[in-house]
C-alpha cells in the first residue's frame, strides 16, 4: 500500500458521472407543484438556467466538464487524498483509514465543485444574477466566488443562526461583491411569513430557499441556484469520487466502507456514486454510510414521500426522505446539515438498502472532530465531522473484531469559520 | 506552456537545500550576546534543541527530510502551483503569472514547513515543551499543530494586537492544547517591562520572542522555537522553492521574476533560495523581489549591522537589517510582517544586490488583495498580499513595455482569519 498519494492533474475527470444512466429502475419523477404532473423542461426553466435543467434531466452516463470549468477546478483539484496514519495510531486499529479532503480549496468545501459549474452555465446563457440560500455559509461563499470568477451577480439568503455565528463567511461573500441577507428577511413574502412572527427567527434552509426562489421568479434575467439535493448538483460532485478512485488505484487499495455526511446529500453522493457504479457494474461489495445529525435526522427518522424542497411550496415536488417542509431544526452548529429533505437519489439508494444511515448527537460529533484535529492536524467543519465520527466507529469495530478493512470518508470542508462553535464545545 | 500543474508526490523534495554551501563568501557569524565572540554549538543549546542547532550550523548542501516529517508534509505538500489566468486577463498583460500557494495546508500558511520539522526534532530529543511567539497567529498555530502531532507541549506568546483581532487563531491553538498568552504579559520579566507601563501595549514580535526565550531558559526540558529569521528555519522552507522548480519544469517555463513577502524572511527565502542556486551555479538571470510593509520597512529603511533578534537582548547577535530591537511598528494588520529584523541570509543577499526590496502601504496592499481575490478566488493573508502587489506591478510594467515575462510569487497563506481586517478595509 502506498501512503503518500499524488494529485496528478490527469486525476481531474473529463466528465461528471450520471448514476441514473446505470439504474435499471429510475427514481420517481419530480412533480409540478401545482398540477402534480411529471415536471417538464419548460416547467423548470423559469427557476433554473436552461443548461442546468438539461443536466438535471440528462440520461447520458457522462457529462463533459467544460474547459473553462476545468481550469477553475485545477486551482484546487485534484484534492488531497490522505492516509490517516495519526488517527489509525491513536485508535490502535487494524483498519486502514483514508480521507478525501475537499477543504483545501480556496472556499474551503466541496461546494465549489457545483458552484463553479452553475455560475459558468449561467454566464454562458447571459443570466445576470443568481439567487441562492446558504446555511453554514459554505455554499453561499462558493457561489459568490464562482459568480465573481464568471461575472455573474449573486444574492444570498443566509440562515439567521449562521449569519450571526459566522461573520467571516458573510464578509467573504461581500468581498466577492455578493449581496447577503439574513433569512428569514422582511424583503420577501416567504421570509415575512416567519419574520413578522419573530424577527429573531433562527431560520432554516427551507425558508431561505423560498426567499431565493421568490426573488428569482419575480425578477427578469435572475435565476435560482441550489447547492445540493438536485440530481445535477450531485452529478457535479462526482468529481470527488472519481478522483478518489484514481487515487486509491495509486495507493493500491479498494474500500470496504465509504462514508460521507448528509445534509442535502451532495457531498455523500459525490464520493459514493462513482464507487456505487463499481458495485452496480462490477459486483463489488462496499458498505456505504450516510451520516446525519440527530437534530435533523432526515434519513433515519424522515418519511419517504413527495415533499417540497422549500418551506413555501414553490419548488417541484421531490420524492425524498423528509421531516416535512415546515421542519425547523434546533440551532445546532452543523448549519449545513439543517435541511428537512434529502436528495431524491440518495433517498432512492437508502430505500433500496444500498446505503446505510446513522444519526449522531452534537457532543459525540465534536468529540470525534477533536480527536481528528489532534491526530491529523486538520480542523474539520462540524458537518464533515459527522463522517469522521462514523469512520472512527467503523475503525473501532474493526479493532473489536480484529479484522483489517479499508475505510474512506469524505472530509467535506474545513472549520476555520466555526471556531465559535469549537470554543463553545471545548 | 502547460497551465494545469500537477502535485506529484515525487515533487516533495528528499532534502532541504542549504544555500550557505553554495556561497564563496560566508555571511558574518552570529555573536554571543554577552562575550560578542562567534557563537558556538554549546552557546545555542540552552535555547534550542541540539539537532536544530546542528542544522543552523551545518555546512552540508542538503539536509535529509526524515520520513516521519515527510509523512506529515504529504498531508498538504506538494502545494498547488497555479497559473493566474484570471489575474492576467484582468490586468491585460503579456506577462505569465504563476503563484505557489502555501495556504492550502491545514494550518493555512508556509509556517508548517518548519514547525513540523522543529517539533519532530524536539520529540526525538525528549524535549517536553516548546515555547514560541506569534504575530498573526500563523506560526503559533503551525507549532501548536506540529506539537500535537509529535506529542510536544507548546506555549505561545501572541502579540496583543493580533490576539485581539484574530480570536480564531487563539481558539485553534487552544484546541491543539497549546497554552496561549497575550504579549506583553505580566508573567515574564521581559513582558512586565512593557506591561507595567501600559497593560494595553500592542506588543511586537521582539517582545513576544523575549518572553518565550525567558520561559525556555528558566525552565528545564523546555526549549525555544523560532518561526523565521534563523538559517535553519529558512533551510526548512526551501521545500517551497524546490517544489516550484519541479512544477515549473512540468509547466515548461522558467521565471524572470520571483517574489515573496518578508517579515522575518523565511517565506521569501523558501521560494527564492532554490532558484538562487540556479543563478549562482548555472548563471541564470532572475530578478528577486522581497516585499515588506511601509509600516515596518526593515530592508528598505533598516540598517545592516549586528542587532538582537528580540527586545531584551537575550538572543545571539545577528548581522542583519534591523529597525532596532526596540522598534514597535504601528498596528497594521499584516501582523506576520511586524518584525524589526530580517533574516541574516536575506540581509546578506540584499547587501550583495542579488535581491531587490520594495515597501508598500497598507491600502495599496489591500487593493491588490481584493483584485486577486476577485480574479483568482483565493482570500490571501494580508502578509501574502504584499507579494501579490509586487506581482501586479511587475505585470503592469510588462504591459507598459509590451514585453512578455514569467512572474512567480509565493502566496504564503490564506486570509480566513483576517476577515476583520478585510471588513475594515472594504
Coordinates of C-alpha atoms in Angstrom, one line a residue, chain A residues 2-10 67 70-72 74-78 80 82 85-86 101 104-108 145 148-149 167-168 171-172 174-177 250 370 373-379 414 416-417 419 422-423 426, chain B residues 2-10 67 70-72 74-78 80 82 85-86 101 104-108 145 148-149 167-168 171-172 174-177 250 370 373-379 414 416-417 419 422-423 426:
Chain A
X2 CA 1.3 3.4 -1.0
X3 CA 0.8 6.0 1.7
X4 CA 1.6 9.3 0.0
X5 CA -0.8 9.8 -2.8
X6 CA -0.3 12.2 -5.7
X7 CA -2.6 14.8 -7.0
X8 CA -1.9 14.4 -10.7
X9 CA -3.6 16.8 -12.9
X10 CA -4.9 13.8 -15.0
X67 CA -12.5 23.6 -20.3
X70 CA -11.8 22.6 -15.5
X71 CA -9.4 25.5 -15.4
X72 CA -11.0 26.7 -12.2
X74 CA -7.4 23.0 -11.3
X75 CA -6.8 25.7 -8.7
X76 CA -7.8 23.2 -6.0
X77 CA -8.4 19.8 -7.7
X78 CA -7.4 17.1 -7.6
X80 CA -5.7 15.7 -1.4
X82 CA -4.8 11.4 2.7
X85 CA -1.8 7.5 9.9
X86 CA -2.2 9.6 13.1
X101 CA -10.1 16.4 1.8
X104 CA -8.1 22.6 0.9
X105 CA -9.7 24.7 -1.9
X106 CA -10.0 28.4 -1.7
X107 CA -13.6 28.3 -0.5
X108 CA -12.9 25.5 1.9
X145 CA -16.8 33.2 -5.6
X148 CA -17.1 36.7 -9.3
X149 CA -15.0 34.3 -11.5
X167 CA -19.5 36.7 10.4
X168 CA -16.4 35.6 8.5
X171 CA -17.5 39.2 5.0
X172 CA -16.1 36.8 2.5
X174 CA -19.4 40.5 0.5
X175 CA -15.8 40.8 -0.6
X176 CA -16.9 38.9 -3.7
X177 CA -19.5 41.6 -4.1
X250 CA -2.4 4.7 -7.0
X370 CA -11.3 17.0 18.3
X373 CA -7.9 17.6 14.8
X374 CA -5.3 16.5 17.2
X375 CA -4.2 13.3 15.4
X376 CA -4.4 14.5 11.7
X377 CA -4.0 18.2 12.3
X378 CA -6.9 19.4 10.2
X379 CA -9.7 21.5 11.7
X414 CA -12.6 22.9 6.9
X416 CA -11.8 27.8 10.1
X417 CA -15.1 29.8 10.3
X419 CA -14.2 28.4 15.8
X422 CA -15.5 24.8 18.7
X423 CA -14.8 27.3 21.5
X426 CA -14.2 22.9 24.2
Chain B
X2 CA 1.2 23.8 -19.6
X3 CA -1.4 25.5 -17.5
X4 CA -2.6 22.9 -15.1
X5 CA 0.3 21.8 -13.0
X6 CA 0.3 18.5 -11.0
X7 CA 1.1 17.9 -7.4
X8 CA 3.0 14.7 -7.8
X9 CA 4.2 13.1 -4.6
X10 CA 7.7 12.9 -6.0
X67 CA 10.4 10.0 6.8
X70 CA 7.7 13.8 5.0
X71 CA 4.6 11.9 6.0
X72 CA 3.2 15.0 7.7
X74 CA 2.4 14.8 2.4
X75 CA -0.9 15.9 4.0
X76 CA -0.6 19.2 2.2
X77 CA 2.6 19.0 0.0
X78 CA 3.3 19.4 -2.8
X80 CA -0.6 23.9 -5.5
X82 CA -1.3 27.9 -10.0
X85 CA -5.2 33.2 -15.7
X86 CA -7.9 35.4 -14.0
X101 CA 0.0 28.6 -2.8
X104 CA -4.0 25.2 1.2
X105 CA -2.5 23.1 4.1
X106 CA -4.4 22.5 7.3
X107 CA -2.8 25.4 9.1
X108 CA -3.1 27.8 6.2
X145 CA -0.4 21.6 15.5
X148 CA 0.1 17.9 18.9
X149 CA 1.3 15.6 16.0
X167 CA -9.7 35.2 18.1
X168 CA -10.0 32.3 15.7
X171 CA -9.1 29.1 19.6
X172 CA -7.3 27.0 17.1
X174 CA -6.1 26.0 22.3
X175 CA -7.8 23.2 20.5
X176 CA -4.4 21.8 19.9
X177 CA -4.0 22.1 23.7
X250 CA 6.3 20.5 -15.8
X370 CA -9.1 42.4 -3.5
X373 CA -9.5 37.7 -4.5
X374 CA -12.0 38.6 -7.2
X375 CA -9.9 37.3 -10.1
X376 CA -8.3 34.2 -8.7
X377 CA -10.9 33.4 -6.0
X378 CA -8.4 32.9 -3.1
X379 CA -8.6 35.1 0.0
X414 CA -4.9 32.3 3.4
X416 CA -9.7 33.2 6.5
X417 CA -8.8 34.6 10.0
X419 CA -11.8 38.9 7.8
X422 CA -10.8 42.9 5.3
X423 CA -14.1 44.2 6.6
X426 CA -13.7 47.2 2.4

